[in-house]
Amino acid sequence: MRNTCRLLTTSLIPIAVAGSAVAQSDISQIALSGEAAPGAVDGAIFGGFSNVVLNDAGQVAFVSFLETGTGAPVTSDNSTALFAPTLTSDLEIVARKGDVAPGVADGAVYSSFQNTAYLSDSGEVAFEAVLATGAGPAVTGVNDGAIFGPNGGLGLIAREGAPAPGTADNAVFADFDEIDFSAAGDFLLQVELATGTGAAVTSANDQALLGPTAGPGSALGVIARRGDPAPGVADGAAYLGFSNRNTINNQGEVAFAHSLQTGTGTVVDDDNNSAVFGPSGSGLGLLGREDSPAPGVSDGAEFSGFGGAPVLNNAGDTAFVGFLRTGNGDPVEDSGPDSNNSALFGPTSGSGSSLGLVARANDPAPGTADDAEFDSFNAVRLNDHGDLLFTASVRTGTGAPVDDSFSGPDSNNFAIFGPTDGPGSALGVIARRGDTAPGVTDGAELNFFATPQFNNAGQAAFISFLRDGTGGGAVDSTNGTGLFAYADGELSLIARAGDLFTVLLADGITEEQRTISFISFGSTVDNGTPALNNEGQLAFTLSFTDGSGGIFVATIPEPTTLALLGMSGLTLATRRRK
């Protein structure tokens, strides 16, 4: 049976903290620079860390830069490694620079890894790597890119120069544009193609999307290819180009945004050449297209384009931002205080409900004390209950004026919206620019938000940049970032730059306080493997002012716990997870 890295339940050690009072959360230390790297036969130690990913079993995966430890010197030829769970260990090296890559016939070795790995809920890791010449024939730019993942153990999934499965012309992989990997262990690959053993590949058919073609766990094949007919269109339009905006769920269903071109019917032009596709009925279908009516709008508006990547949950629901223009009804306002040309579409009554209008510019923004209204929509998240979490700009509505200045001390025109009392609850404000940040003693205020993460429990986590507030403390580059979590109506501080943070040294006993200099949380891509799981655990990376760093997993505290611990003025030390 696979060992899982679940959080321990042993007691934590309270300590006094200088600076802000960090929210009391259950934090485990996963890895710390200077510690022995598990699975390194040469005694190498952890150096720095890239983004950490987390699955629902509480397991983590990450890339680390290694340094010389107790054994042979670490060199530039073996200084990077990917760590993940294995059948025999919670965490160890599964791939290292300089090692022979599995499944390659030419003895090629790993040269480098992409910064973000992927991890299924059963602990299977997937990643993209660049290869170099090993003991066999020379590796060139034609075959140095590869994707690895579950294939009878860790194995080769796809390689540049190798046949692309499901292509009728026996095309080969030329490049990998984007890799997505579901929690169930299925790939979705956006790829560039080249001529193989069949007909010549041209610019008319050299890009494709590959994924499971017959449900979860099925073989990789062509989902969509440039030049192929697009499903659900009445004019015979064909696929033109992908734009790294793809996602896959645990059922093997996919959603993506795509541009279109003239196919077998009428001419496609700039007014109708963008579309969103996803689960529809029994297969892949058209969800929205430029120049088509937008569902759920009362003024007959039609789509004029789409923003960002569509999101997809495990129930097959989708959500996306759409831009609008005048259709067959009232005029759509493109600018000014009444502009209403931006909207958010998704399930309107929970999971399984029809796709429709969720929120629109010029609509009241729920939960705003000043009765602000929506102006535009940005990052979108969707959980399996059909609940939406999103960032949005707001503007003056029927109440007090909203300050929309970019850097003004009172600006309050940006917020995160989501369910405010668990799954299925009403949409409201999770956090808003200008609010006093929870857990701080200097009155610092929330300012700008990075893309939030969201789980099935209705919990959220995000990085916020901070600014001076009313407490008199000075916010600057040394303390101007915080990691926050939201659960059941309460926002809490997990970690803040400039605060002391207690780490456990290699002996598992000795504690040492270090000052946080930088916080990293979540993937850098919209649909990357999450760092917040459905058990309320979030994984993050900290850098400290002494040059060290570490990876940690926190459990989002319950509101009642926050209330009790908030009286103590203490924070909790981390503990090592074994």
Coordinates of C-alpha atoms in Angstrom, one line a residue, residues 83-385:
F83 CA 10.9 14.9 -5.4
A84 CA 7.6 13.0 -5.0
P85 CA 6.0 10.1 -3.1
T86 CA 6.9 6.5 -4.2
L87 CA 5.6 3.1 -3.3
T88 CA 8.2 2.8 -0.5
S89 CA 8.6 6.4 0.8
D90 CA 6.6 9.5 1.5
L91 CA 9.2 11.6 -0.3
E92 CA 12.3 10.9 -2.3
I93 CA 14.1 11.6 -5.6
V94 CA 12.1 10.2 -8.6
A95 CA 14.2 12.0 -11.3
R96 CA 17.5 13.8 -11.1
K97 CA 19.6 15.7 -13.6
G98 CA 22.2 13.4 -15.2
D99 CA 20.1 10.2 -14.5
V100 CA 19.1 8.1 -17.5
A101 CA 15.5 8.8 -18.3
P102 CA 13.1 5.9 -18.2
G103 CA 11.7 4.5 -21.4
V104 CA 14.2 6.1 -23.8
A105 CA 16.0 3.8 -26.3
D106 CA 19.0 6.0 -26.7
G107 CA 20.2 6.3 -23.1
A108 CA 19.3 10.0 -22.9
V109 CA 19.6 11.6 -19.5
Y110 CA 17.7 14.3 -17.7
S111 CA 19.1 17.8 -18.3
S112 CA 16.5 20.0 -16.7
F113 CA 12.9 20.0 -15.4
Q114 CA 10.0 22.4 -15.7
N115 CA 9.4 24.3 -12.5
T116 CA 6.0 22.8 -11.9
A117 CA 5.3 19.1 -11.5
Y118 CA 1.9 17.4 -11.4
L119 CA 0.6 14.9 -8.9
S120 CA -2.5 12.7 -9.1
D121 CA -4.5 11.8 -6.0
S122 CA -3.0 8.3 -6.0
G123 CA 0.5 9.8 -5.8
E124 CA 1.5 9.4 -9.5
V125 CA 3.8 12.2 -10.6
A126 CA 4.0 13.8 -14.1
F127 CA 6.5 16.3 -15.5
E128 CA 8.1 17.8 -18.5
A129 CA 11.9 17.5 -18.9
V130 CA 14.7 18.5 -21.3
L131 CA 17.0 15.6 -22.2
A132 CA 20.7 15.5 -23.0
T133 CA 23.0 13.0 -24.6
G134 CA 23.8 10.0 -22.4
A135 CA 25.6 6.8 -23.2
G136 CA 24.0 6.4 -26.7
P137 CA 23.4 8.5 -29.8
A138 CA 23.5 12.3 -29.6
V139 CA 20.3 14.0 -28.4
T140 CA 19.5 17.1 -30.6
G141 CA 16.9 19.8 -30.6
V142 CA 14.6 17.5 -32.6
N143 CA 14.2 15.0 -29.7
D144 CA 15.3 16.7 -26.5
G145 CA 11.9 17.4 -25.0
A146 CA 9.9 14.7 -23.3
I147 CA 7.0 14.1 -20.9
F148 CA 7.1 11.5 -18.2
G149 CA 4.4 10.1 -16.0
P150 CA 2.6 6.8 -15.0
N151 CA 3.4 4.1 -17.5
G152 CA 3.9 0.9 -15.6
G153 CA 5.7 3.0 -13.0
L154 CA 7.4 6.2 -14.0
G155 CA 7.9 6.1 -17.7
L156 CA 8.0 7.9 -21.0
I157 CA 4.7 9.4 -22.2
A158 CA 5.7 11.4 -25.2
R159 CA 9.0 12.6 -26.7
E160 CA 9.8 15.1 -29.5
G161 CA 10.5 13.2 -32.7
A162 CA 8.3 10.2 -31.6
P163 CA 5.0 9.3 -33.2
A164 CA 2.0 11.2 -32.0
P165 CA -0.7 8.7 -31.3
G166 CA -4.0 9.0 -33.1
T167 CA -2.7 11.1 -36.0
A168 CA -3.9 9.7 -39.3
D169 CA -0.8 10.9 -41.1
N170 CA 1.7 9.4 -38.6
A171 CA 2.9 12.8 -37.5
V172 CA 5.5 13.1 -34.8
F173 CA 5.8 15.4 -31.9
A174 CA 7.8 18.6 -32.6
D175 CA 7.2 20.5 -29.4
F176 CA 5.1 20.5 -26.2
D177 CA 3.2 23.8 -25.7
E178 CA 1.3 22.9 -22.5
I179 CA 0.9 19.9 -20.3
D180 CA -2.1 19.2 -18.0
F181 CA -2.5 16.2 -15.8
S182 CA -5.7 15.3 -13.9
A183 CA -6.0 14.2 -10.3
A184 CA -7.1 10.8 -11.8
G185 CA -3.9 10.5 -13.7
D186 CA -4.8 11.5 -17.3
F187 CA -2.8 13.8 -19.6
L188 CA -4.0 16.6 -21.8
L189 CA -1.2 17.8 -24.1
Q190 CA -1.1 20.8 -26.4
V191 CA 1.5 19.9 -29.0
E192 CA 3.2 21.0 -32.2
L193 CA 3.5 18.4 -34.9
A194 CA 6.0 17.6 -37.7
T195 CA 6.1 15.3 -40.6
G196 CA 6.6 11.6 -39.7
T197 CA 6.3 8.6 -41.9
G198 CA 3.2 9.7 -43.7
A199 CA 1.9 12.7 -45.5
A200 CA 3.7 16.0 -45.0
V201 CA 2.5 18.1 -42.0
T202 CA 2.0 21.7 -42.9
S203 CA 1.1 24.9 -41.1
A204 CA -2.6 23.9 -41.8
N205 CA -2.5 20.9 -39.4
D206 CA 0.6 21.2 -37.3
Q207 CA -1.0 21.8 -33.9
A208 CA -3.1 19.5 -31.8
L209 CA -4.6 18.7 -28.5
L210 CA -4.1 15.1 -27.2
G211 CA -5.9 13.4 -24.4
P212 CA -7.9 10.3 -23.3
T213 CA -10.2 9.5 -26.3
A214 CA -12.5 7.0 -24.5
G215 CA -12.9 8.2 -21.0
P216 CA -10.6 8.2 -17.9
G217 CA -7.6 5.9 -18.2
S218 CA -8.0 5.4 -21.9
A219 CA -5.2 5.7 -24.5
L220 CA -3.9 9.1 -25.5
G221 CA -5.2 10.3 -28.9
V222 CA -6.2 13.3 -30.8
I223 CA -9.0 15.4 -29.2
A224 CA -8.7 18.3 -31.7
R225 CA -6.3 19.3 -34.4
R226 CA -5.7 22.4 -36.5
G227 CA -7.8 22.1 -39.7
D228 CA -10.3 19.6 -38.3
P229 CA -14.0 20.5 -38.2
A230 CA -15.0 22.1 -34.9
P231 CA -18.0 20.4 -33.1
G232 CA -21.3 22.2 -32.7
V233 CA -20.7 24.9 -35.3
A234 CA -23.3 25.5 -38.0
D235 CA -21.0 27.0 -40.6
G236 CA -18.5 24.2 -40.9
A237 CA -15.7 26.2 -39.2
A238 CA -12.5 24.4 -38.5
Y239 CA -10.0 24.6 -35.7
L240 CA -7.2 27.2 -36.2
G241 CA -5.0 27.6 -33.1
F242 CA -4.8 26.7 -29.4
S243 CA -3.6 29.2 -26.9
N244 CA -2.5 27.3 -23.8
R245 CA -5.9 27.5 -22.3
N246 CA -6.9 23.9 -21.8
T247 CA -8.0 21.8 -18.8
I248 CA -9.0 18.2 -18.1
N249 CA -11.1 16.7 -15.2
N250 CA -11.1 13.3 -13.5
Q251 CA -13.6 11.9 -16.0
G252 CA -11.3 12.5 -18.9
E253 CA -13.4 15.4 -20.1
V254 CA -11.7 18.5 -21.5
A255 CA -12.4 22.2 -22.0
F256 CA -10.5 24.7 -24.0
A257 CA -10.6 28.0 -25.8
H258 CA -9.7 28.0 -29.5
S259 CA -9.6 30.2 -32.5
L260 CA -11.5 29.2 -35.7
Q261 CA -11.0 29.5 -39.4
T262 CA -13.1 28.9 -42.5
G263 CA -13.8 25.3 -43.1
T264 CA -16.3 23.6 -45.4
G265 CA -19.0 26.3 -45.1
T266 CA -19.3 30.1 -45.0
V267 CA -16.4 32.4 -44.4
V268 CA -15.1 32.8 -40.8
D269 CA -14.0 36.3 -40.0
D270 CA -12.7 38.4 -37.1
D271 CA -16.3 38.7 -35.7
N272 CA -16.8 35.0 -35.1
N273 CA -13.4 33.3 -35.0
S274 CA -13.1 32.6 -31.2
A275 CA -14.9 29.9 -29.2
V276 CA -15.0 27.9 -26.0
F277 CA -15.4 24.1 -26.1
G278 CA -16.2 21.6 -23.4
P279 CA -18.4 18.8 -22.2
S280 CA -21.8 19.0 -24.0
G281 CA -24.3 16.2 -24.0
S282 CA -22.4 12.9 -24.6
G283 CA -19.2 14.5 -25.9
L284 CA -17.2 17.5 -26.7
G285 CA -19.3 20.4 -27.9
L286 CA -19.5 24.2 -28.4
L287 CA -20.1 26.2 -25.2
G288 CA -19.9 29.7 -26.6
R289 CA -18.8 31.4 -29.8
E290 CA -18.1 35.0 -30.7
D291 CA -21.2 36.4 -32.5
S292 CA -23.5 33.9 -30.8
P293 CA -26.1 34.7 -28.1
A294 CA -24.8 34.8 -24.6
P295 CA -26.9 32.5 -22.3
G296 CA -28.9 34.1 -19.5
V297 CA -28.6 37.7 -20.6
S298 CA -31.9 39.8 -20.7
D299 CA -30.8 42.2 -23.4
G300 CA -30.0 39.8 -26.2
A301 CA -26.2 40.5 -26.0
E302 CA -23.8 38.2 -27.9
F303 CA -20.3 37.1 -27.3
S304 CA -17.5 39.3 -28.7
G305 CA -14.6 37.2 -27.2
F306 CA -13.4 35.3 -24.2
G307 CA -11.0 36.1 -21.4
G308 CA -8.5 33.6 -19.8
A309 CA -8.9 29.9 -19.7
P310 CA -12.2 28.1 -19.2
V311 CA -12.4 26.1 -15.9
L312 CA -13.9 22.6 -15.6
N313 CA -14.9 20.6 -12.6
N314 CA -15.2 16.9 -12.1
A315 CA -19.0 17.0 -12.7
G316 CA -18.4 18.4 -16.2
D317 CA -19.5 21.9 -15.4
T318 CA -17.6 24.8 -17.0
A319 CA -17.1 28.5 -16.3
F320 CA -15.4 31.3 -18.2
V321 CA -15.3 35.1 -18.7
G322 CA -17.0 36.3 -21.8
F323 CA -16.9 39.8 -23.4
L324 CA -20.2 41.1 -24.8
R325 CA -21.5 43.3 -27.6
T326 CA -24.9 44.4 -28.8
G327 CA -27.0 41.5 -30.2
N328 CA -30.7 41.5 -31.1
G329 CA -31.8 43.6 -28.1
D330 CA -30.8 46.7 -26.2
P331 CA -27.3 48.2 -26.8
V332 CA -24.4 46.9 -24.8
E333 CA -22.4 49.7 -23.2
D334 CA -18.6 49.4 -23.9
S335 CA -17.4 52.2 -21.7
G336 CA -18.4 54.6 -19.0
P337 CA -20.1 54.2 -15.7
D338 CA -22.8 51.9 -17.1
S339 CA -20.6 49.7 -19.2
N340 CA -21.9 46.1 -19.2
N341 CA -19.7 44.3 -21.8
S342 CA -18.0 41.9 -19.4
A343 CA -19.6 38.9 -17.7
L344 CA -19.0 35.6 -15.9
F345 CA -20.7 32.4 -17.1
G346 CA -21.0 29.1 -15.3
P347 CA -23.5 26.8 -13.6
T348 CA -26.3 28.9 -12.3
S349 CA -27.8 26.6 -9.7
G350 CA -25.0 24.4 -8.5
S351 CA -23.3 21.4 -10.1
G352 CA -25.1 19.9 -13.1
S353 CA -27.2 23.0 -13.7
S354 CA -27.2 24.7 -17.1
L355 CA -24.5 27.2 -18.3
G356 CA -25.7 30.7 -17.8
L357 CA -25.0 34.2 -16.5
V358 CA -23.5 34.3 -13.0
A359 CA -22.4 37.9 -12.8
R360 CA -22.2 40.9 -15.2
A361 CA -20.5 44.3 -15.2
N362 CA -23.0 46.9 -14.0
D363 CA -24.7 44.3 -11.7
P364 CA -24.6 44.9 -7.9
A365 CA -21.6 43.2 -6.3
P366 CA -23.0 41.1 -3.5
G367 CA -21.6 41.6 0.0
T368 CA -20.1 45.0 -0.6
A369 CA -20.9 47.4 2.2
D370 CA -20.9 50.4 -0.1
D371 CA -23.2 48.7 -2.7
A372 CA -20.5 48.7 -5.3
E373 CA -21.2 47.1 -8.7
F374 CA -19.1 44.8 -10.9
D375 CA -16.8 46.3 -13.5
S376 CA -14.7 43.4 -14.9
F377 CA -13.8 39.8 -14.1
N378 CA -10.5 38.1 -13.9
A379 CA -9.3 34.7 -12.4
V380 CA -12.0 32.1 -12.1
R381 CA -12.1 28.9 -10.0
L382 CA -14.9 26.3 -10.0
N383 CA -15.3 23.4 -7.5
D384 CA -17.2 20.2 -7.8
H385 CA -20.3 21.6 -6.1

